[in-house]
């Protein structure tokens, strides 16, 4: 029995999906793994990875595949299409090179349509009523180095008018040739946005981009607003409270605003943050469901009765999240005890292979952070915050360090170690900081912009250390995760 059938059987036994109230999206939610493109496992895939997948698709002959043009560095930008219906839908992804979540979902959707055994009726219905065009990875040069901008350091989404980049030109000329009814502008946003003032991350944010500074609603934008309302209702079943609206300030240089103005009902989809999903695989699944749902709803025209008040009710993105919030710590200074919360954010730094990242932590805020929350959010009431120490008695090789019992060192307040030989690396895949040159010191400063390295004590005993922003319980060494930095 294949995986699909097993899952379907479970659903049948539970009496959920295949009843009279057949729920397409819910069925997709449970059967997603069957369609997931397994060769894309994290955010750091490259143009060469998708070229392979596209040439496989070409062999299957369901999709029409063409090269729409080439990027500044000569990488092909592909246009794929499927279906024979009258309503045209155009989806484009990753015009920002480091925003790959929806590209992964598009390849899952290609698998969905390529499969010949499941959801036959729905697929036939969608493909006889719509023709769907896809442009995955509009900015392959940016994706190569996991950067937002293209090889000319131009933000493609500020080049919709001037069209000085080959990539923006290609996107615009395909758009002009299609004059699609619906457009999907697929991006990733800061994972630290929250849905309004709630303590919930904005996992997906929508926008029907405005057509002018006055934010007027014409018929074109109205269709986008209604469809978003319907998608919001559908998606709220799976991620209640986690859906938001992107800032609706008019940006005449952006593609979404320009396409909406030019007559295609355009929907911005921003993939945000989700607890314990750094590679955004759950968010990819949500994209898969919401985009297929949108295609079905466009084929049916079923979103037309959704009142605009649903869209209006969606909260805007707010910046309410830190990566880490440590609460109610006691700081002793000049004989007085001060209660502080500390907000810490990680910067993701790309390693030289362009496929792995390490994290560099910074103290972003100190004080009363009760109106914020953190992906890691810990009440440390009763704990005193002190400087972490450097172990000076011996210097280590990296191999030796990996073998030491970190717990024993943590218990004594040591989180910084000295290396035998200077190395050029900038990080260490272990929660300890290394000093490459013996004369240097790592000083803990509890101030904005400093690196968070400290120990937390209660009744004179060290229970926690914080190493490069990673909070570690000293007696639970199996749970140690994170990376330290190397000071050169
Ligand atoms: Zn973007």
GROMACS .gro file of C-alpha atoms and ligand atoms in nm:
model
  489
    1UNK     CA    1   0.000   0.000   0.000
    2UNK     CA    2   0.153   0.330  -0.091
    3UNK     CA    3   0.180   0.618   0.149
    4UNK     CA    4  -0.110   0.803  -0.005
    5UNK     CA    5  -0.350   0.514   0.041
    6UNK     CA    6  -0.239   0.452   0.396
    7UNK     CA    7  -0.304   0.811   0.487
    8UNK     CA    8  -0.634   0.809   0.300
    9UNK     CA    9  -0.740   0.496   0.484
   10UNK     CA   10  -0.664   0.659   0.816
   11UNK     CA   11  -0.877   0.953   0.711
   12UNK     CA   12  -1.160   0.724   0.600
   13UNK     CA   13  -1.148   0.540   0.929
   14UNK     CA   14  -1.166   0.868   1.109
   15UNK     CA   15  -1.456   0.966   0.886
   16UNK     CA   16  -1.306   1.303   0.802
   17UNK     CA   17  -1.225   1.369   0.444
   18UNK     CA   18  -1.426   1.158   0.207
   19UNK     CA   19  -1.769   1.212   0.356
   20UNK     CA   20  -2.042   1.406   0.179
   21UNK     CA   21  -1.876   1.726   0.292
   22UNK     CA   22  -1.563   1.644   0.101
   23UNK     CA   23  -1.309   1.904   0.198
   24UNK     CA   24  -1.043   1.944  -0.073
   25UNK     CA   25  -0.807   2.151   0.140
   26UNK     CA   26  -0.832   1.923   0.441
   27UNK     CA   27  -0.760   1.624   0.223
   28UNK     CA   28  -0.454   1.805   0.082
   29UNK     CA   29  -0.346   1.883   0.437
   30UNK     CA   30  -0.342   1.514   0.529
   31UNK     CA   31  -0.200   1.387   0.200
   32UNK     CA   32   0.063   1.656   0.144
   33UNK     CA   33   0.366   1.431   0.198
   34UNK     CA   34   0.266   1.225  -0.104
   35UNK     CA   35   0.321   1.526  -0.332
   36UNK     CA   36   0.613   1.690  -0.155
   37UNK     CA   37   0.916   1.726  -0.383
   38UNK     CA   38   1.164   1.533  -0.171
   39UNK     CA   39   1.477   1.666  -0.341
   40UNK     CA   40   1.408   2.012  -0.196
   41UNK     CA   41   1.468   1.977   0.177
   42UNK     CA   42   1.580   2.319   0.295
   43UNK     CA   43   1.594   2.681   0.186
   44UNK     CA   44   1.935   2.668   0.020
   45UNK     CA   45   1.865   2.492  -0.310
   46UNK     CA   46   2.003   2.649  -0.624
   47UNK     CA   47   1.910   2.704  -0.987
   48UNK     CA   48   2.091   2.382  -1.085
   49UNK     CA   49   1.861   2.188  -0.848
   50UNK     CA   50   1.545   2.317  -1.013
   51UNK     CA   51   1.685   2.277  -1.367
   52UNK     CA   52   1.693   1.901  -1.304
   53UNK     CA   53   1.335   1.898  -1.182
   54UNK     CA   54   1.212   2.108  -1.471
   55UNK     CA   55   1.379   1.887  -1.731
   56UNK     CA   56   1.207   1.586  -1.571
   57UNK     CA   57   0.875   1.769  -1.599
   58UNK     CA   58   0.945   1.848  -1.961
   59UNK     CA   59   0.971   1.475  -2.035
   60UNK     CA   60   0.626   1.412  -1.890
   61UNK     CA   61   0.471   1.652  -2.141
   62UNK     CA   62   0.188   1.769  -1.915
   63UNK     CA   63   0.347   2.109  -1.870
   64UNK     CA   64   0.452   2.335  -2.151
   65UNK     CA   65   0.802   2.450  -2.057
   66UNK     CA   66   0.990   2.739  -2.212
   67UNK     CA   67   1.284   2.960  -2.124
   68UNK     CA   68   1.143   3.309  -2.076
   69UNK     CA   69   1.489   3.464  -2.067
   70UNK     CA   70   1.816   3.463  -1.881
   71UNK     CA   71   1.934   3.630  -1.562
   72UNK     CA   72   2.222   3.877  -1.558
   73UNK     CA   73   2.466   3.589  -1.494
   74UNK     CA   74   2.307   3.378  -1.768
   75UNK     CA   75   2.081   3.143  -1.573
   76UNK     CA   76   1.754   3.042  -1.743
   77UNK     CA   77   1.430   3.179  -1.607
   78UNK     CA   78   1.159   2.930  -1.691
   79UNK     CA   79   0.793   2.965  -1.771
   80UNK     CA   80   0.576   2.658  -1.722
   81UNK     CA   81   0.209   2.631  -1.805
   82UNK     CA   82  -0.066   2.378  -1.762
   83UNK     CA   83  -0.439   2.370  -1.840
   84UNK     CA   84  -0.665   2.476  -2.125
   85UNK     CA   85  -0.923   2.695  -1.957
   86UNK     CA   86  -1.018   3.056  -2.021
   87UNK     CA   87  -0.919   3.207  -1.688
   88UNK     CA   88  -0.551   3.275  -1.670
   89UNK     CA   89  -0.354   3.252  -1.346
   90UNK     CA   90   0.010   3.363  -1.323
   91UNK     CA   91   0.233   3.273  -1.026
   92UNK     CA   92   0.593   3.388  -0.983
   93UNK     CA   93   0.827   3.318  -0.692
   94UNK     CA   94   1.161   3.414  -0.539
   95UNK     CA   95   1.222   3.749  -0.706
   96UNK     CA   96   1.416   3.793  -0.384
   97UNK     CA   97   1.686   3.525  -0.392
   98UNK     CA   98   1.670   3.444  -0.020
   99UNK     CA   99   1.290   3.393  -0.023
  100UNK     CA  100   1.254   3.036  -0.149
  101UNK     CA  101   0.957   2.892   0.046
  102UNK     CA  102   0.699   2.929  -0.229
  103UNK     CA  103   0.938   2.795  -0.494
  104UNK     CA  104   0.947   2.468  -0.299
  105UNK     CA  105   0.565   2.469  -0.288
  106UNK     CA  106   0.543   2.528  -0.664
  107UNK     CA  107   0.744   2.209  -0.724
  108UNK     CA  108   0.505   2.025  -0.488
  109UNK     CA  109   0.220   2.162  -0.700
  110UNK     CA  110   0.391   2.040  -1.019
  111UNK     CA  111   0.400   1.693  -0.859
  112UNK     CA  112   0.031   1.728  -0.771
  113UNK     CA  113  -0.067   1.794  -1.132
  114UNK     CA  114   0.180   1.538  -1.273
  115UNK     CA  115   0.037   1.257  -1.062
  116UNK     CA  116  -0.218   1.060  -1.266
  117UNK     CA  117  -0.408   0.869  -1.000
  118UNK     CA  118  -0.534   1.100  -0.725
  119UNK     CA  119  -0.776   1.394  -0.721
  120UNK     CA  120  -0.856   1.328  -1.087
  121UNK     CA  121  -1.188   1.513  -1.087
  122UNK     CA  122  -1.064   1.823  -0.910
  123UNK     CA  123  -0.759   1.845  -1.133
  124UNK     CA  124  -0.965   1.806  -1.447
  125UNK     CA  125  -1.204   2.072  -1.324
  126UNK     CA  126  -0.923   2.317  -1.248
  127UNK     CA  127  -0.738   2.252  -1.574
  128UNK     CA  128  -1.042   2.280  -1.801
  129UNK     CA  129  -1.146   2.609  -1.643
  130UNK     CA  130  -0.808   2.775  -1.600
  131UNK     CA  131  -0.470   2.798  -1.764
  132UNK     CA  132  -0.197   2.833  -1.505
  133UNK     CA  133   0.144   2.989  -1.570
  134UNK     CA  134   0.436   2.952  -1.331
  135UNK     CA  135   0.766   3.137  -1.313
  136UNK     CA  136   0.961   2.977  -1.027
  137UNK     CA  137   1.280   3.147  -0.904
  138UNK     CA  138   1.266   3.482  -1.086
  139UNK     CA  139   1.604   3.573  -0.928
  140UNK     CA  140   1.833   3.269  -0.972
  141UNK     CA  141   2.154   3.474  -0.930
  142UNK     CA  142   2.036   3.593  -0.589
  143UNK     CA  143   1.934   3.238  -0.495
  144UNK     CA  144   2.285   3.116  -0.581
  145UNK     CA  145   2.430   3.324  -0.296
  146UNK     CA  146   2.108   3.330  -0.088
  147UNK     CA  147   2.074   3.707  -0.116
  148UNK     CA  148   1.769   3.927  -0.165
  149UNK     CA  149   1.897   4.131  -0.460
  150UNK     CA  150   2.014   4.025  -0.806
  151UNK     CA  151   2.374   4.011  -0.933
  152UNK     CA  152   2.368   4.389  -0.990
  153UNK     CA  153   2.264   4.445  -0.627
  154UNK     CA  154   1.931   4.578  -0.749
  155UNK     CA  155   1.610   4.489  -0.568
  156UNK     CA  156   1.394   4.351  -0.852
  157UNK     CA  157   1.083   4.457  -0.665
  158UNK     CA  158   1.188   4.821  -0.702
  159UNK     CA  159   1.258   4.783  -1.074
  160UNK     CA  160   0.905   4.732  -1.208
  161UNK     CA  161   0.903   5.076  -1.375
  162UNK     CA  162   1.260   5.137  -1.479
  163UNK     CA  163   1.317   4.775  -1.588
  164UNK     CA  164   1.695   4.797  -1.583
  165UNK     CA  165   1.751   4.433  -1.481
  166UNK     CA  166   1.706   4.139  -1.720
  167UNK     CA  167   1.499   3.960  -1.453
  168UNK     CA  168   1.249   4.245  -1.410
  169UNK     CA  169   1.225   4.277  -1.786
  170UNK     CA  170   1.144   3.907  -1.825
  171UNK     CA  171   0.880   3.917  -1.552
  172UNK     CA  172   0.719   4.226  -1.705
  173UNK     CA  173   0.719   4.101  -2.063
  174UNK     CA  174   0.566   3.766  -1.964
  175UNK     CA  175   0.306   3.953  -1.758
  176UNK     CA  176   0.222   4.180  -2.052
  177UNK     CA  177   0.192   3.885  -2.290
  178UNK     CA  178  -0.041   3.694  -2.057
  179UNK     CA  179  -0.274   3.964  -1.924
  180UNK     CA  180  -0.372   3.709  -1.659
  181UNK     CA  181  -0.692   3.733  -1.458
  182UNK     CA  182  -0.511   3.650  -1.133
  183UNK     CA  183  -0.152   3.695  -1.022
  184UNK     CA  184   0.027   3.547  -0.720
  185UNK     CA  185   0.334   3.734  -0.602
  186UNK     CA  186   0.518   3.488  -0.379
  187UNK     CA  187   0.765   3.607  -0.114
  188UNK     CA  188   0.908   3.539   0.231
  189UNK     CA  189   0.888   3.795   0.510
  190UNK     CA  190   1.074   3.848   0.837
  191UNK     CA  191   0.994   3.550   1.062
  192UNK     CA  192   0.964   3.793   1.355
  193UNK     CA  193   0.640   3.952   1.237
  194UNK     CA  194   0.337   3.879   1.450
  195UNK     CA  195  -0.027   3.875   1.345
  196UNK     CA  196  -0.143   4.208   1.487
  197UNK     CA  197  -0.089   4.259   1.858
  198UNK     CA  198  -0.137   3.892   1.930
  199UNK     CA  199   0.148   3.682   2.062
  200UNK     CA  200   0.129   3.472   1.747
  201UNK     CA  201   0.376   3.464   1.459
  202UNK     CA  202   0.247   3.572   1.118
  203UNK     CA  203   0.296   3.243   0.937
  204UNK     CA  204   0.131   3.373   0.618
  205UNK     CA  205   0.062   3.736   0.539
  206UNK     CA  206  -0.157   3.838   0.247
  207UNK     CA  207  -0.205   4.164   0.064
  208UNK     CA  208  -0.412   4.286  -0.226
  209UNK     CA  209  -0.156   4.550  -0.326
  210UNK     CA  210  -0.300   4.902  -0.368
  211UNK     CA  211  -0.324   5.074  -0.708
  212UNK     CA  212  -0.246   5.426  -0.584
  213UNK     CA  213  -0.150   5.627  -0.276
  214UNK     CA  214  -0.519   5.669  -0.194
  215UNK     CA  215  -0.551   5.288  -0.170
  216UNK     CA  216  -0.864   5.291  -0.387
  217UNK     CA  217  -1.045   4.966  -0.452
  218UNK     CA  218  -1.140   4.908  -0.816
  219UNK     CA  219  -1.296   4.587  -0.953
  220UNK     CA  220  -0.956   4.430  -1.016
  221UNK     CA  221  -0.837   4.481  -0.659
  222UNK     CA  222  -1.180   4.388  -0.524
  223UNK     CA  223  -1.147   4.036  -0.671
  224UNK     CA  224  -0.809   3.995  -0.500
  225UNK     CA  225  -0.960   4.120  -0.172
  226UNK     CA  226  -1.248   3.870  -0.189
  227UNK     CA  227  -1.024   3.577  -0.278
  228UNK     CA  228  -0.787   3.662   0.008
  229UNK     CA  229  -1.086   3.675   0.243
  230UNK     CA  230  -1.183   3.325   0.138
  231UNK     CA  231  -0.827   3.192   0.165
  232UNK     CA  232  -0.796   3.353   0.509
  233UNK     CA  233  -1.108   3.170   0.628
  234UNK     CA  234  -0.988   2.839   0.485
  235UNK     CA  235  -0.635   2.867   0.626
  236UNK     CA  236  -0.755   2.982   0.969
  237UNK     CA  237  -0.869   2.625   1.034
  238UNK     CA  238  -0.506   2.510   1.035
  239UNK     CA  239  -0.322   2.812   1.177
  240UNK     CA  240  -0.584   3.013   1.369
  241UNK     CA  241  -0.464   3.360   1.466
  242UNK     CA  242  -0.142   3.324   1.270
  243UNK     CA  243  -0.250   3.497   0.946
  244UNK     CA  244  -0.183   3.865   0.888
  245UNK     CA  245  -0.190   4.138   0.628
  246UNK     CA  246   0.125   4.293   0.485
  247UNK     CA  247   0.170   4.672   0.496
  248UNK     CA  248  -0.060   4.827   0.235
  249UNK     CA  249   0.147   5.136   0.162
  250UNK     CA  250   0.154   5.204  -0.211
  251UNK     CA  251   0.492   5.133  -0.377
  252UNK     CA  252   0.482   5.232  -0.745
  253UNK     CA  253   0.816   5.061  -0.816
  254UNK     CA  254   0.692   4.720  -0.695
  255UNK     CA  255   0.553   4.449  -0.923
  256UNK     CA  256   0.245   4.363  -0.717
  257UNK     CA  257   0.120   4.723  -0.711
  258UNK     CA  258   0.206   4.767  -1.080
  259UNK     CA  259   0.032   4.447  -1.194
  260UNK     CA  260  -0.278   4.528  -0.990
  261UNK     CA  261  -0.286   4.873  -1.151
  262UNK     CA  262  -0.245   4.716  -1.494
  263UNK     CA  263  -0.554   4.499  -1.452
  264UNK     CA  264  -0.451   4.161  -1.303
  265UNK     CA  265  -0.610   4.082  -0.966
  266UNK     CA  266  -0.288   4.036  -0.770
  267UNK     CA  267  -0.235   3.865  -0.438
  268UNK     CA  268   0.083   3.897  -0.236
  269UNK     CA  269   0.163   3.590  -0.027
  270UNK     CA  270   0.438   3.628   0.231
  271UNK     CA  271   0.574   3.320   0.407
  272UNK     CA  272   0.665   3.424   0.760
  273UNK     CA  273   0.768   3.239   1.073
  274UNK     CA  274   0.654   2.927   1.255
  275UNK     CA  275   0.783   2.782   1.581
  276UNK     CA  276   1.046   2.509   1.528
  277UNK     CA  277   1.029   2.538   1.149
  278UNK     CA  278   1.355   2.712   1.052
  279UNK     CA  279   1.358   2.554   0.708
  280UNK     CA  280   0.995   2.657   0.657
  281UNK     CA  281   0.873   2.312   0.557
  282UNK     CA  282   0.537   2.351   0.732
  283UNK     CA  283   0.497   2.695   0.576
  284UNK     CA  284   0.575   2.541   0.237
  285UNK     CA  285   0.288   2.298   0.298
  286UNK     CA  286   0.053   2.589   0.377
  287UNK     CA  287   0.156   2.751   0.045
  288UNK     CA  288   0.077   2.426  -0.135
  289UNK     CA  289  -0.270   2.413   0.015
  290UNK     CA  290  -0.356   2.779  -0.023
  291UNK     CA  291  -0.238   2.805  -0.384
  292UNK     CA  292  -0.424   2.491  -0.494
  293UNK     CA  293  -0.729   2.612  -0.307
  294UNK     CA  294  -0.701   2.946  -0.487
  295UNK     CA  295  -0.683   2.770  -0.824
  296UNK     CA  296  -0.993   2.567  -0.746
  297UNK     CA  297  -1.182   2.872  -0.620
  298UNK     CA  298  -1.089   3.072  -0.930
  299UNK     CA  299  -1.209   2.782  -1.148
  300UNK     CA  300  -1.540   2.777  -0.954
  301UNK     CA  301  -1.564   3.154  -0.911
  302UNK     CA  302  -1.675   3.059  -0.562
  303UNK     CA  303  -1.503   3.341  -0.370
  304UNK     CA  304  -1.734   3.610  -0.510
  305UNK     CA  305  -1.979   3.601  -0.220
  306UNK     CA  306  -1.712   3.663   0.046
  307UNK     CA  307  -1.771   4.010   0.198
  308UNK     CA  308  -1.479   4.255   0.193
  309UNK     CA  309  -1.514   4.282   0.571
  310UNK     CA  310  -1.328   3.951   0.601
  311UNK     CA  311  -1.020   4.100   0.435
  312UNK     CA  312  -1.054   4.415   0.643
  313UNK     CA  313  -1.064   4.206   0.961
  314UNK     CA  314  -0.723   4.049   0.898
  315UNK     CA  315  -0.472   4.211   1.136
  316UNK     CA  316  -0.164   4.382   0.996
  317UNK     CA  317   0.188   4.253   1.056
  318UNK     CA  318   0.341   4.386   1.376
  319UNK     CA  319   0.694   4.355   1.511
  320UNK     CA  320   0.631   4.185   1.840
  321UNK     CA  321   0.866   3.889   1.832
  322UNK     CA  322   1.222   3.827   1.936
  323UNK     CA  323   1.402   3.504   1.869
  324UNK     CA  324   1.469   3.476   2.244
  325UNK     CA  325   1.316   3.656   2.543
  326UNK     CA  326   1.463   3.590   2.887
  327UNK     CA  327   1.231   3.735   3.150
  328UNK     CA  328   1.256   3.867   3.505
  329UNK     CA  329   1.630   3.834   3.548
  330UNK     CA  330   1.801   4.011   3.836
  331UNK     CA  331   2.093   4.235   3.749
  332UNK     CA  332   2.303   4.353   4.041
  333UNK     CA  333   2.480   4.681   3.988
  334UNK     CA  334   2.629   4.927   4.234
  335UNK     CA  335   2.458   4.744   4.515
  336UNK     CA  336   2.109   4.765   4.372
  337UNK     CA  337   1.897   4.490   4.222
  338UNK     CA  338   1.731   4.564   3.889
  339UNK     CA  339   1.467   4.346   3.722
  340UNK     CA  340   1.522   4.310   3.348
  341UNK     CA  341   1.394   4.118   3.048
  342UNK     CA  342   1.641   4.063   2.765
  343UNK     CA  343   1.537   4.041   2.398
  344UNK     CA  344   1.781   3.859   2.171
  345UNK     CA  345   1.775   3.814   1.793
  346UNK     CA  346   1.977   3.583   1.574
  347UNK     CA  347   2.128   3.697   1.251
  348UNK     CA  348   2.162   3.412   1.002
  349UNK     CA  349   2.506   3.420   0.843
  350UNK     CA  350   2.568   3.218   0.530
  351UNK     CA  351   2.876   2.998   0.538
  352UNK     CA  352   3.117   2.998   0.245
  353UNK     CA  353   2.945   2.698   0.082
  354UNK     CA  354   2.628   2.913   0.041
  355UNK     CA  355   2.426   2.618   0.172
  356UNK     CA  356   2.467   2.629   0.550
  357UNK     CA  357   2.405   2.904   0.795
  358UNK     CA  358   2.524   2.976   1.141
  359UNK     CA  359   2.370   3.215   1.391
  360UNK     CA  360   2.512   3.529   1.542
  361UNK     CA  361   2.314   3.661   1.838
  362UNK     CA  362   2.273   4.024   1.944
  363UNK     CA  363   2.106   4.180   2.246
  364UNK     CA  364   1.828   4.389   2.089
  365UNK     CA  365   1.642   4.516   2.392
  366UNK     CA  366   1.668   4.533   2.771
  367UNK     CA  367   1.395   4.631   3.017
  368UNK     CA  368   1.022   4.567   3.037
  369UNK     CA  369   0.950   4.345   2.735
  370UNK     CA  370   0.605   4.234   2.850
  371UNK     CA  371   0.446   4.353   2.525
  372UNK     CA  372   0.673   4.125   2.321
  373UNK     CA  373   0.722   3.752   2.301
  374UNK     CA  374   0.992   3.516   2.184
  375UNK     CA  375   1.013   3.192   1.987
  376UNK     CA  376   1.214   3.089   2.292
  377UNK     CA  377   1.045   3.264   2.583
  378UNK     CA  378   1.150   3.174   2.937
  379UNK     CA  379   1.054   3.317   3.275
  380UNK     CA  380   1.373   3.318   3.482
  381UNK     CA  381   1.233   3.485   3.789
  382UNK     CA  382   1.475   3.442   4.079
  383UNK     CA  383   1.780   3.408   3.859
  384UNK     CA  384   2.076   3.641   3.879
  385UNK     CA  385   2.262   3.725   3.558
  386UNK     CA  386   2.643   3.718   3.569
  387UNK     CA  387   2.933   3.728   3.324
  388UNK     CA  388   3.038   3.403   3.161
  389UNK     CA  389   3.402   3.302   3.200
  390UNK     CA  390   3.689   3.196   2.976
  391UNK     CA  391   3.868   2.870   3.057
  392UNK     CA  392   4.237   2.963   3.070
  393UNK     CA  393   4.410   2.652   3.204
  394UNK     CA  394   4.443   2.469   2.879
  395UNK     CA  395   4.401   2.534   2.510
  396UNK     CA  396   4.221   2.286   2.286
  397UNK     CA  397   4.203   2.161   1.932
  398UNK     CA  398   3.851   2.155   1.787
  399UNK     CA  399   3.846   1.774   1.804
  400UNK     CA  400   3.940   1.781   2.173
  401UNK     CA  401   3.668   2.033   2.243
  402UNK     CA  402   3.401   1.818   2.083
  403UNK     CA  403   3.493   1.541   2.328
  404UNK     CA  404   3.493   1.734   2.655
  405UNK     CA  405   3.204   1.714   2.897
  406UNK     CA  406   3.058   2.058   2.847
  407UNK     CA  407   2.829   2.020   3.149
  408UNK     CA  408   3.125   2.020   3.387
  409UNK     CA  409   3.257   2.344   3.238
  410UNK     CA  410   2.914   2.509   3.225
  411UNK     CA  411   2.864   2.431   3.595
  412UNK     CA  412   3.171   2.639   3.673
  413UNK     CA  413   3.063   2.923   3.447
  414UNK     CA  414   3.297   2.855   3.155
  415UNK     CA  415   3.148   2.902   2.808
  416UNK     CA  416   3.458   3.044   2.632
  417UNK     CA  417   3.759   2.831   2.543
  418UNK     CA  418   4.099   2.898   2.395
  419UNK     CA  419   4.211   2.727   2.076
  420UNK     CA  420   4.554   2.571   2.037
  421UNK     CA  421   4.593   2.709   1.687
  422UNK     CA  422   4.428   3.008   1.528
  423UNK     CA  423   4.173   2.912   1.263
  424UNK     CA  424   3.995   3.115   1.001
  425UNK     CA  425   3.647   2.977   1.070
  426UNK     CA  426   3.394   3.212   1.222
  427UNK     CA  427   3.177   2.969   1.410
  428UNK     CA  428   3.172   2.638   1.586
  429UNK     CA  429   2.890   2.384   1.569
  430UNK     CA  430   2.871   2.350   1.946
  431UNK     CA  431   2.741   2.585   2.216
  432UNK     CA  432   3.072   2.732   2.326
  433UNK     CA  433   3.270   3.035   2.209
  434UNK     CA  434   3.629   2.997   2.103
  435UNK     CA  435   3.918   3.235   2.120
  436UNK     CA  436   4.154   3.198   1.832
  437UNK     CA  437   4.425   3.430   1.964
  438UNK     CA  438   4.521   3.373   2.328
  439UNK     CA  439   4.556   3.741   2.412
  440UNK     CA  440   4.194   3.820   2.333
  441UNK     CA  441   3.914   3.805   2.585
  442UNK     CA  442   3.541   3.767   2.542
  443UNK     CA  443   3.380   4.025   2.769
  444UNK     CA  444   3.015   4.007   2.851
  445UNK     CA  445   2.839   4.337   2.840
  446UNK     CA  446   2.474   4.353   2.914
  447UNK     CA  447   2.401   4.630   2.670
  448UNK     CA  448   2.225   4.681   2.336
  449UNK     CA  449   2.423   4.545   2.043
  450UNK     CA  450   2.643   4.315   2.257
  451UNK     CA  451   2.673   3.940   2.211
  452UNK     CA  452   2.470   3.758   2.476
  453UNK     CA  453   2.705   3.527   2.669
  454UNK     CA  454   2.628   3.489   3.038
  455UNK     CA  455   2.544   3.255   3.322
  456UNK     CA  456   2.227   3.247   3.531
  457UNK     CA  457   2.249   3.153   3.897
  458UNK     CA  458   2.005   3.075   4.175
  459UNK     CA  459   2.119   3.024   4.536
  460UNK     CA  460   2.478   3.045   4.419
  461UNK     CA  461   2.435   2.759   4.169
  462UNK     CA  462   2.463   2.793   3.792
  463UNK     CA  463   2.152   2.636   3.635
  464UNK     CA  464   2.171   2.797   3.292
  465UNK     CA  465   2.427   2.941   3.057
  466UNK     CA  466   2.359   3.161   2.756
  467UNK     CA  467   2.606   3.103   2.474
  468UNK     CA  468   2.576   3.324   2.166
  469UNK     CA  469   2.208   3.370   2.256
  470UNK     CA  470   2.135   2.999   2.301
  471UNK     CA  471   1.990   2.923   2.645
  472UNK     CA  472   2.122   2.594   2.782
  473UNK     CA  473   2.028   2.414   3.105
  474UNK     CA  474   2.361   2.294   3.236
  475UNK     CA  475   2.231   1.954   3.354
  476UNK     CA  476   2.054   1.861   3.030
  477UNK     CA  477   2.347   1.821   2.798
  478UNK     CA  478   2.158   1.597   2.557
  479UNK     CA  479   1.950   1.901   2.469
  480UNK     CA  480   2.248   2.125   2.393
  481UNK     CA  481   2.204   2.287   2.057
  482UNK     CA  482   2.325   2.600   1.890
  483UNK     CA  483   2.654   2.734   1.775
  484UNK     CA  484   2.930   2.937   1.931
  485UNK     CA  485   3.138   3.204   1.763
  486UNK     CA  486   3.512   3.218   1.712
  487UNK     CA  487   3.688   3.536   1.816
  488UNK     CA  488   3.993   3.601   1.604
  489LIG    ZN1  489   1.035   3.957  -0.106
   0.00000   0.00000   0.00000
